[in-house]
Amino acid sequence: MQKLFSYGTLQQPEVQLALFGRLLAGNQDSLPGYVLGSVTIRDQEVIRQSGTAVHPILQFTGNAADKVPGMVFLISDAELAQSDAYEVEEYQRVEAVMASGNNVWIYRDANDKAPYSD
């Protein structure tokens, strides 16, 4: 199983049902060293599933006082691939360490020049 941090539309029940065919169970956690920005999505299918063209996006600051709250979900390898297909080119998936100490996958700004493992 894979651990995936969600801070945005992947927390929405309708998105989970459309992508995975099920509702995900998870635990609250926060990601230090990041803040939320926003990105305008152009992919019409993603807009249809999420209900909005403006999505949050993680931006690295490196400041431990900056934290983004969200949920950590346990998903299968196949579901991680489905999640990758849902996230548009403005996002990149990298590993990060949560406030809890858990290593997880995150989707952050693809233009971010921060280290790949935070």
CSV table of C-alpha atoms in Angstrom, one decimal:
chain,number,residue,atom,x,y,z
A,1,MET,CA,0.0,0.0,0.0
A,2,GLN,CA,1.0,3.6,-0.7
A,3,LYS,CA,0.6,6.6,1.5
A,4,LEU,CA,-0.8,9.6,-0.3
A,5,PHE,CA,-1.2,13.1,1.2
A,6,SER,CA,-4.2,15.0,0.1
A,7,TYR,CA,-4.8,18.7,0.8
A,8,GLY,CA,-7.3,19.4,-2.0
A,9,THR,CA,-9.7,17.8,-4.4
A,10,LEU,CA,-8.7,14.2,-3.7
A,11,GLN,CA,-10.4,14.7,-0.3
A,12,GLN,CA,-13.8,15.2,-2.1
A,13,PRO,CA,-16.0,12.1,-2.0
A,14,GLU,CA,-17.2,12.6,-5.6
A,15,VAL,CA,-13.5,12.7,-6.9
A,16,GLN,CA,-12.7,9.6,-4.9
A,17,LEU,CA,-15.6,7.7,-6.3
A,18,ALA,CA,-14.9,8.8,-9.8
A,19,LEU,CA,-11.2,7.9,-9.6
A,20,PHE,CA,-11.1,4.9,-7.3
A,21,GLY,CA,-14.7,3.7,-7.2
A,22,ARG,CA,-14.7,3.9,-3.4
A,23,LEU,CA,-14.4,6.4,-0.5
A,24,LEU,CA,-10.9,6.5,1.0
A,25,ALA,CA,-10.2,6.2,4.8
A,26,GLY,CA,-7.4,8.3,6.1
A,27,ASN,CA,-5.7,10.1,9.0
A,28,GLN,CA,-5.3,13.8,9.5
A,29,ASP,CA,-1.7,15.1,9.3
A,30,SER,CA,0.1,18.2,8.2
A,31,LEU,CA,3.0,18.8,5.8
A,32,PRO,CA,5.7,21.2,7.2
A,33,GLY,CA,7.7,23.5,4.9
A,34,TYR,CA,4.9,24.2,2.4
A,35,VAL,CA,2.1,26.6,1.8
A,36,LEU,CA,-0.8,26.4,-0.5
A,37,GLY,CA,-1.0,28.4,-3.8
A,38,SER,CA,-3.5,27.9,-6.5
A,39,VAL,CA,-3.4,26.8,-10.1
A,40,THR,CA,-6.0,27.1,-12.9
A,41,ILE,CA,-6.8,23.7,-14.4
A,42,ARG,CA,-7.5,23.4,-18.2
A,43,ASP,CA,-8.3,19.7,-18.3
A,44,GLN,CA,-12.1,19.5,-18.7
A,45,GLU,CA,-12.4,16.0,-17.2
A,46,VAL,CA,-10.6,17.1,-14.0
A,47,ILE,CA,-12.8,20.2,-13.8
A,48,ARG,CA,-15.9,18.1,-14.2
A,49,GLN,CA,-14.8,15.6,-11.5
A,50,SER,CA,-13.7,18.3,-9.0
A,51,GLY,CA,-16.4,20.9,-9.8
A,52,THR,CA,-13.9,23.7,-10.1
A,53,ALA,CA,-11.1,25.0,-12.4
A,54,VAL,CA,-9.0,26.5,-9.6
A,55,HIS,CA,-7.2,23.9,-7.5
A,56,PRO,CA,-4.8,24.2,-4.5
A,57,ILE,CA,-1.1,23.4,-5.1
A,58,LEU,CA,1.7,22.9,-2.7
A,59,GLN,CA,4.6,25.3,-2.8
A,60,PHE,CA,7.8,24.7,-0.9
A,61,THR,CA,9.1,27.3,1.5
A,62,GLY,CA,11.5,25.3,3.6
A,63,ASN,CA,10.1,27.1,6.7
A,64,ALA,CA,9.1,24.5,9.3
A,65,ALA,CA,6.6,27.0,10.7
A,66,ASP,CA,4.6,26.7,7.4
A,67,LYS,CA,2.3,23.7,7.5
A,68,VAL,CA,-0.5,22.5,5.2
A,69,PRO,CA,-3.2,20.4,6.8
A,70,GLY,CA,-4.8,17.4,5.0
A,71,MET,CA,-5.4,13.7,5.0
A,72,VAL,CA,-3.0,10.8,4.5
A,73,PHE,CA,-4.8,8.0,2.6
A,74,LEU,CA,-3.6,4.4,2.1
A,75,ILE,CA,-4.1,3.4,-1.5
A,76,SER,CA,-3.0,0.6,-3.8
A,77,ASP,CA,-0.3,0.9,-6.5
A,78,ALA,CA,-3.1,0.9,-9.1
A,79,GLU,CA,-4.9,3.7,-7.3
A,80,LEU,CA,-1.7,5.7,-7.1
A,81,ALA,CA,-1.4,5.4,-10.9
A,82,GLN,CA,-5.0,6.6,-11.2
A,83,SER,CA,-4.2,9.5,-9.0
A,84,ASP,CA,-1.2,10.3,-11.2
A,85,ALA,CA,-3.4,10.3,-14.3
A,86,TYR,CA,-5.9,12.7,-12.5
A,87,GLU,CA,-3.2,15.3,-11.5
A,88,VAL,CA,-2.4,17.6,-14.4
A,89,GLU,CA,1.1,18.6,-15.7
A,90,GLU,CA,1.3,21.5,-13.2
A,91,TYR,CA,1.8,18.9,-10.4
A,92,GLN,CA,4.7,16.6,-9.7
A,93,ARG,CA,4.6,13.6,-7.3
A,94,VAL,CA,7.5,13.4,-4.9
A,95,GLU,CA,8.1,11.9,-1.5
A,96,ALA,CA,7.9,14.0,1.7
A,97,VAL,CA,7.9,13.7,5.4
A,98,MET,CA,4.8,14.6,7.3
A,99,ALA,CA,4.6,16.3,10.8
A,100,SER,CA,3.9,12.8,12.2
A,101,GLY,CA,7.1,11.5,10.7
A,102,ASN,CA,5.4,9.4,8.1
A,103,ASN,CA,6.9,9.2,4.6
A,104,VAL,CA,4.2,9.9,2.0
A,105,TRP,CA,3.7,10.9,-1.6
A,106,ILE,CA,2.7,14.5,-2.3
A,107,TYR,CA,1.7,16.4,-5.4
A,108,ARG,CA,3.4,19.7,-5.5
A,109,ASP,CA,4.1,22.5,-7.9
A,110,ALA,CA,6.0,21.0,-10.9
A,111,ASN,CA,8.0,24.3,-11.2
A,112,ASP,CA,9.2,24.0,-7.6
A,113,LYS,CA,12.9,23.7,-7.3
A,114,ALA,CA,12.9,22.3,-3.8
A,115,PRO,CA,14.6,19.0,-3.0
A,116,TYR,CA,12.8,15.8,-4.0
A,117,SER,CA,12.8,14.4,-0.5
A,118,ASP,CA,11.9,17.0,2.2
